[in-house]
Amino acid sequence: MASTNNAMIACVRTFLSSNNCFKLIVCEFISFRIHLYAKLLYHHHMKILIADDHELYRDALSILVQRLEEPTKIYLSSNYTDLLQLAQSADDWDLMLVDLNMPGLSYYDGIAQLSTQHPTTPIIVVTSSDDPKDSQRALKAGALGYMSKSMKSEDMLNAIKLMLSSGISIHPNHSTDTSTDSAELNELTPRQQDVLRQLCQGESNKRIARNLELSEHTVKLHVRAILQALNAENRTQAVIIAKQLFTQEIDP
């Protein structure tokens, strides 16, 4: 797109080239308009669909995802019937946050149809159900992640950030009930603890490398060591465990 803009601008400049001040002003004006239209045309807003039959929680999730770093457009639904119709109206969704039990369809059929419509869109189920069978069926139906409504908002936001930046799935065994104790932090080097704190802030490997002045390869090695030390399956679970451990260090 940039090369096309520059070529168009060059043609305009050639056509209007002279010592005439008026023509130069016209040239600069056209150049400005080309860049402006290109910026407006290609400016991307993250499109997020939130479905929950409880208005209060729907609004709470809307406020939460507005804290993502990218500009966000949020679309709301309160049942599976409306959700499927709304989802079908576009094919460029970036994320769907869906309550498990809503009117219209069974959650298995609703999520299965949603994932069939949009196989490349991450679907995260957000629910108050603690039944392992529900989480297993939701994931089998096509959900990429499963989060409890009892999670702290910061943990939920970080989990969403990690999934969007790296494609990591969020599984139901990523709970806050772990047997890890604060002694495991002592197994990490000071630099690995720095990396872990960056992970807790939802930073990607690239951002961590820049923030800590490390290479991305070194960051990956540190992350691998952190997962092993915390007995975590992936970054999301490591973040949840780490936040507990950092809290234990502060609280007596």
Coordinates of C-alpha atoms in Angstrom, one line a residue:
M1 CA 0.0 0.0 0.0
A2 CA 2.8 2.4 0.9
S3 CA 4.6 1.8 -2.5
T4 CA 1.3 2.5 -4.4
N5 CA 0.8 5.7 -2.4
N6 CA 4.3 6.9 -3.2
A7 CA 4.0 6.0 -6.9
M8 CA 0.7 8.0 -7.1
I9 CA 2.3 11.0 -5.3
A10 CA 5.3 10.8 -7.6
C11 CA 3.1 11.0 -10.7
V12 CA 1.2 14.0 -9.3
R13 CA 4.5 15.7 -8.5
T14 CA 5.8 15.1 -12.0
F15 CA 2.6 16.3 -13.7
L16 CA 2.5 19.5 -11.6
S17 CA 6.3 20.1 -11.6
S18 CA 7.1 23.8 -12.2
N19 CA 8.0 26.9 -10.3
N20 CA 4.4 27.8 -10.0
C21 CA 3.7 28.1 -6.3
F22 CA 0.0 27.4 -6.8
K23 CA 0.7 24.1 -8.5
L24 CA 3.1 23.1 -5.7
I25 CA 0.3 23.8 -3.1
V26 CA -2.1 21.6 -5.1
C27 CA 0.5 18.9 -5.2
E28 CA 1.0 18.9 -1.5
F29 CA -2.7 18.9 -0.8
I30 CA -3.3 15.9 -3.0
S31 CA -0.3 14.1 -1.3
F32 CA -1.9 14.8 2.1
R33 CA -5.3 13.5 1.0
I34 CA -3.8 10.3 -0.4
H35 CA -2.1 9.5 2.9
L36 CA -5.2 10.4 4.9
Y37 CA -7.5 8.2 2.9
A38 CA -5.0 5.3 3.1
K39 CA -4.7 5.7 6.8
L40 CA -8.5 5.7 7.3
L41 CA -9.0 2.8 4.9
Y42 CA -6.4 0.5 6.5
H43 CA -6.9 1.5 10.2
H44 CA -7.8 -1.8 12.0
H45 CA -10.0 -2.0 15.0
M46 CA -10.1 -5.3 16.8
K47 CA -13.6 -6.8 16.6
I48 CA -14.8 -8.6 19.7
L49 CA -18.2 -10.3 20.1
I50 CA -19.4 -10.8 23.7
A51 CA -22.4 -13.0 24.5
D52 CA -23.9 -13.3 28.0
D53 CA -27.5 -13.4 29.1
H54 CA -26.7 -11.4 32.2
E55 CA -26.5 -7.7 31.3
L56 CA -24.2 -6.9 34.3
Y57 CA -21.6 -9.4 33.3
R58 CA -21.9 -8.5 29.6
D59 CA -21.1 -4.9 30.5
A60 CA -18.2 -5.9 32.8
L61 CA -16.6 -8.0 30.0
S62 CA -17.0 -5.0 27.7
I63 CA -15.1 -2.7 30.1
L64 CA -12.4 -5.4 30.5
V65 CA -11.6 -5.9 26.8
Q66 CA -11.5 -2.2 26.3
R67 CA -8.3 -2.3 28.3
L68 CA -6.6 -4.2 25.4
E69 CA -3.8 -2.3 23.7
E70 CA -5.5 -2.2 20.3
P71 CA -8.5 0.0 19.4
T72 CA -11.6 -2.2 19.9
K73 CA -15.1 -2.5 18.5
I74 CA -17.4 -4.5 20.8
Y75 CA -20.6 -6.2 19.7
L76 CA -23.1 -7.7 22.3
S77 CA -25.5 -10.5 22.3
S78 CA -27.7 -12.1 25.0
N79 CA -28.6 -15.6 23.6
Y80 CA -27.3 -18.2 21.1
T81 CA -29.9 -17.4 18.4
D82 CA -28.9 -13.7 18.2
L83 CA -25.2 -14.6 18.7
L84 CA -25.2 -16.9 15.6
Q85 CA -27.0 -14.3 13.5
L86 CA -24.6 -11.5 14.6
A87 CA -21.6 -13.7 14.1
Q88 CA -22.7 -14.5 10.5
S89 CA -22.9 -10.8 9.6
A90 CA -19.1 -10.6 9.4
D91 CA -16.1 -12.8 8.8
D92 CA -13.3 -10.8 10.4
W93 CA -14.0 -11.3 14.1
D94 CA -10.8 -11.3 16.3
L95 CA -12.3 -12.8 19.4
M96 CA -15.6 -14.2 20.8
L97 CA -16.3 -14.4 24.5
V98 CA -19.3 -16.6 25.1
D99 CA -21.2 -17.5 28.2
L100 CA -21.8 -21.3 28.5
N101 CA -25.5 -21.5 29.3
M102 CA -27.7 -19.1 27.4
P103 CA -31.2 -19.2 25.9
G104 CA -31.7 -20.4 22.3
L105 CA -29.6 -23.6 22.1
S106 CA -27.7 -26.0 24.2
Y107 CA -24.1 -24.8 24.7
Y108 CA -22.6 -27.7 22.8
D109 CA -24.8 -27.0 19.7
G110 CA -24.3 -23.2 20.0
I111 CA -20.5 -23.4 20.2
A112 CA -20.3 -26.1 17.6
Q113 CA -22.2 -24.0 15.1
L114 CA -20.2 -20.9 16.0
S115 CA -16.9 -22.6 15.5
T116 CA -18.1 -24.1 12.2
Q117 CA -19.1 -20.6 11.0
H118 CA -15.8 -19.1 12.1
P119 CA -13.1 -21.8 12.3
T120 CA -10.2 -19.4 12.6
T121 CA -11.8 -17.1 15.3
P122 CA -10.8 -17.9 18.9
I123 CA -13.8 -18.6 21.0
I124 CA -13.4 -18.4 24.8
V125 CA -16.1 -19.7 27.0
V126 CA -16.6 -17.6 30.2
T127 CA -18.8 -19.3 32.7
S128 CA -19.6 -19.8 36.4
S129 CA -19.8 -23.6 35.9
D130 CA -17.1 -25.6 37.7
D131 CA -18.2 -29.0 36.2
P132 CA -15.2 -30.5 34.3
K133 CA -17.7 -32.2 31.9
D134 CA -18.9 -28.8 30.8
S135 CA -15.4 -27.6 30.0
Q136 CA -14.5 -30.8 28.2
R137 CA -17.6 -30.6 26.0
A138 CA -17.1 -26.9 25.3
L139 CA -13.6 -27.5 24.1
K140 CA -14.7 -30.5 22.1
A141 CA -17.4 -28.4 20.4
G142 CA -14.7 -26.0 19.2
A143 CA -13.9 -23.4 22.0
L144 CA -10.3 -22.5 22.2
G145 CA -10.4 -21.5 25.8
Y146 CA -12.5 -21.9 29.0
M147 CA -12.4 -19.3 31.8
S148 CA -14.2 -19.2 35.1
K149 CA -16.2 -16.0 36.0
S150 CA -14.5 -16.3 39.4
M151 CA -11.1 -15.4 38.0
K152 CA -9.7 -12.0 38.9
S153 CA -10.2 -9.4 36.1
E154 CA -6.4 -8.9 35.7
D155 CA -5.8 -12.7 35.3
M156 CA -8.6 -12.9 32.8
L157 CA -7.2 -9.9 30.8
N158 CA -3.7 -11.3 30.8
A159 CA -5.0 -14.7 29.7
I160 CA -6.9 -13.1 26.8
K161 CA -3.7 -11.1 25.8
L162 CA -1.6 -14.2 25.8
M163 CA -4.0 -16.1 23.7
L164 CA -4.4 -13.3 21.2
S165 CA -0.6 -12.7 20.9
S166 CA 0.5 -16.3 20.8
G167 CA -2.5 -18.5 20.0
I168 CA -2.1 -20.3 23.3
S169 CA -5.3 -22.1 24.4
I170 CA -6.8 -21.6 27.8
H171 CA -7.7 -24.8 29.4
P172 CA -9.9 -25.5 32.5
N173 CA -7.0 -26.9 34.5
H174 CA -5.5 -23.5 34.5
S175 CA -7.1 -22.8 37.9
T176 CA -5.8 -20.9 40.8
D177 CA -5.8 -24.0 42.9
T178 CA -2.2 -25.3 42.7
S179 CA 0.2 -27.0 45.0
T180 CA 3.0 -24.7 44.0
D181 CA 4.7 -22.8 46.9
S182 CA 6.8 -19.7 47.0
A183 CA 10.0 -21.8 47.3
E184 CA 9.8 -22.6 43.6
L185 CA 10.5 -18.9 42.8
N186 CA 13.9 -19.4 44.4
E187 CA 14.7 -22.0 41.7
L188 CA 14.5 -19.2 39.1
T189 CA 17.5 -16.9 38.5
P190 CA 16.9 -13.1 39.0
R191 CA 16.7 -12.7 35.2
Q192 CA 14.1 -15.4 34.9
Q193 CA 12.1 -13.7 37.6
D194 CA 12.3 -10.5 35.6
V195 CA 11.0 -12.4 32.5
L196 CA 8.2 -14.0 34.6
R197 CA 7.1 -10.5 35.8
Q198 CA 7.0 -9.4 32.2
L199 CA 4.9 -12.5 31.4
C200 CA 2.5 -11.5 34.2
Q201 CA 2.0 -8.1 32.4
G202 CA 0.9 -9.9 29.3
E203 CA 4.1 -9.0 27.3
S204 CA 5.1 -11.1 24.2
N205 CA 8.6 -12.5 23.8
K206 CA 9.5 -9.7 21.4
R207 CA 8.4 -7.0 23.9
I208 CA 10.2 -8.8 26.8
A209 CA 13.4 -8.9 24.7
R210 CA 13.2 -5.2 24.1
N211 CA 12.2 -4.3 27.7
L212 CA 15.0 -6.4 29.2
E213 CA 17.6 -5.8 26.4
L214 CA 17.8 -9.5 25.6
S215 CA 17.6 -11.5 22.4
E216 CA 14.3 -13.3 21.6
H217 CA 16.2 -16.6 21.7
T218 CA 17.4 -15.9 25.2
V219 CA 13.8 -15.0 26.3
K220 CA 12.5 -18.2 24.8
L221 CA 15.1 -20.2 26.8
H222 CA 14.1 -18.3 30.0
V223 CA 10.4 -19.0 29.4
R224 CA 11.1 -22.7 28.9
A225 CA 13.0 -22.8 32.2
I226 CA 10.2 -20.9 33.9
L227 CA 7.6 -23.4 32.7
Q228 CA 9.7 -26.3 33.9
A229 CA 10.3 -24.8 37.3
L230 CA 6.7 -23.9 37.9
N231 CA 5.5 -27.2 36.5
A232 CA 3.2 -25.2 34.1
E233 CA 1.9 -26.5 30.8
N234 CA 2.1 -23.1 29.1
R235 CA 2.5 -19.4 29.6
T236 CA -1.1 -18.8 30.7
Q237 CA -0.8 -21.3 33.5
A238 CA 2.6 -20.0 34.5
V239 CA 1.1 -16.5 34.8
I240 CA -1.7 -17.7 37.1
I241 CA 0.7 -19.6 39.3
A242 CA 3.3 -16.8 39.4
K243 CA 0.7 -14.2 40.5
Q244 CA -0.1 -16.4 43.4
L245 CA 3.5 -16.8 44.3
F246 CA 4.3 -13.1 44.0
T247 CA 1.3 -12.4 46.3
Q248 CA 2.7 -15.0 48.8
E249 CA 6.0 -13.1 48.9
I250 CA 4.2 -9.9 49.8
D251 CA 1.6 -11.2 52.2
P252 CA 2.8 -12.7 55.5

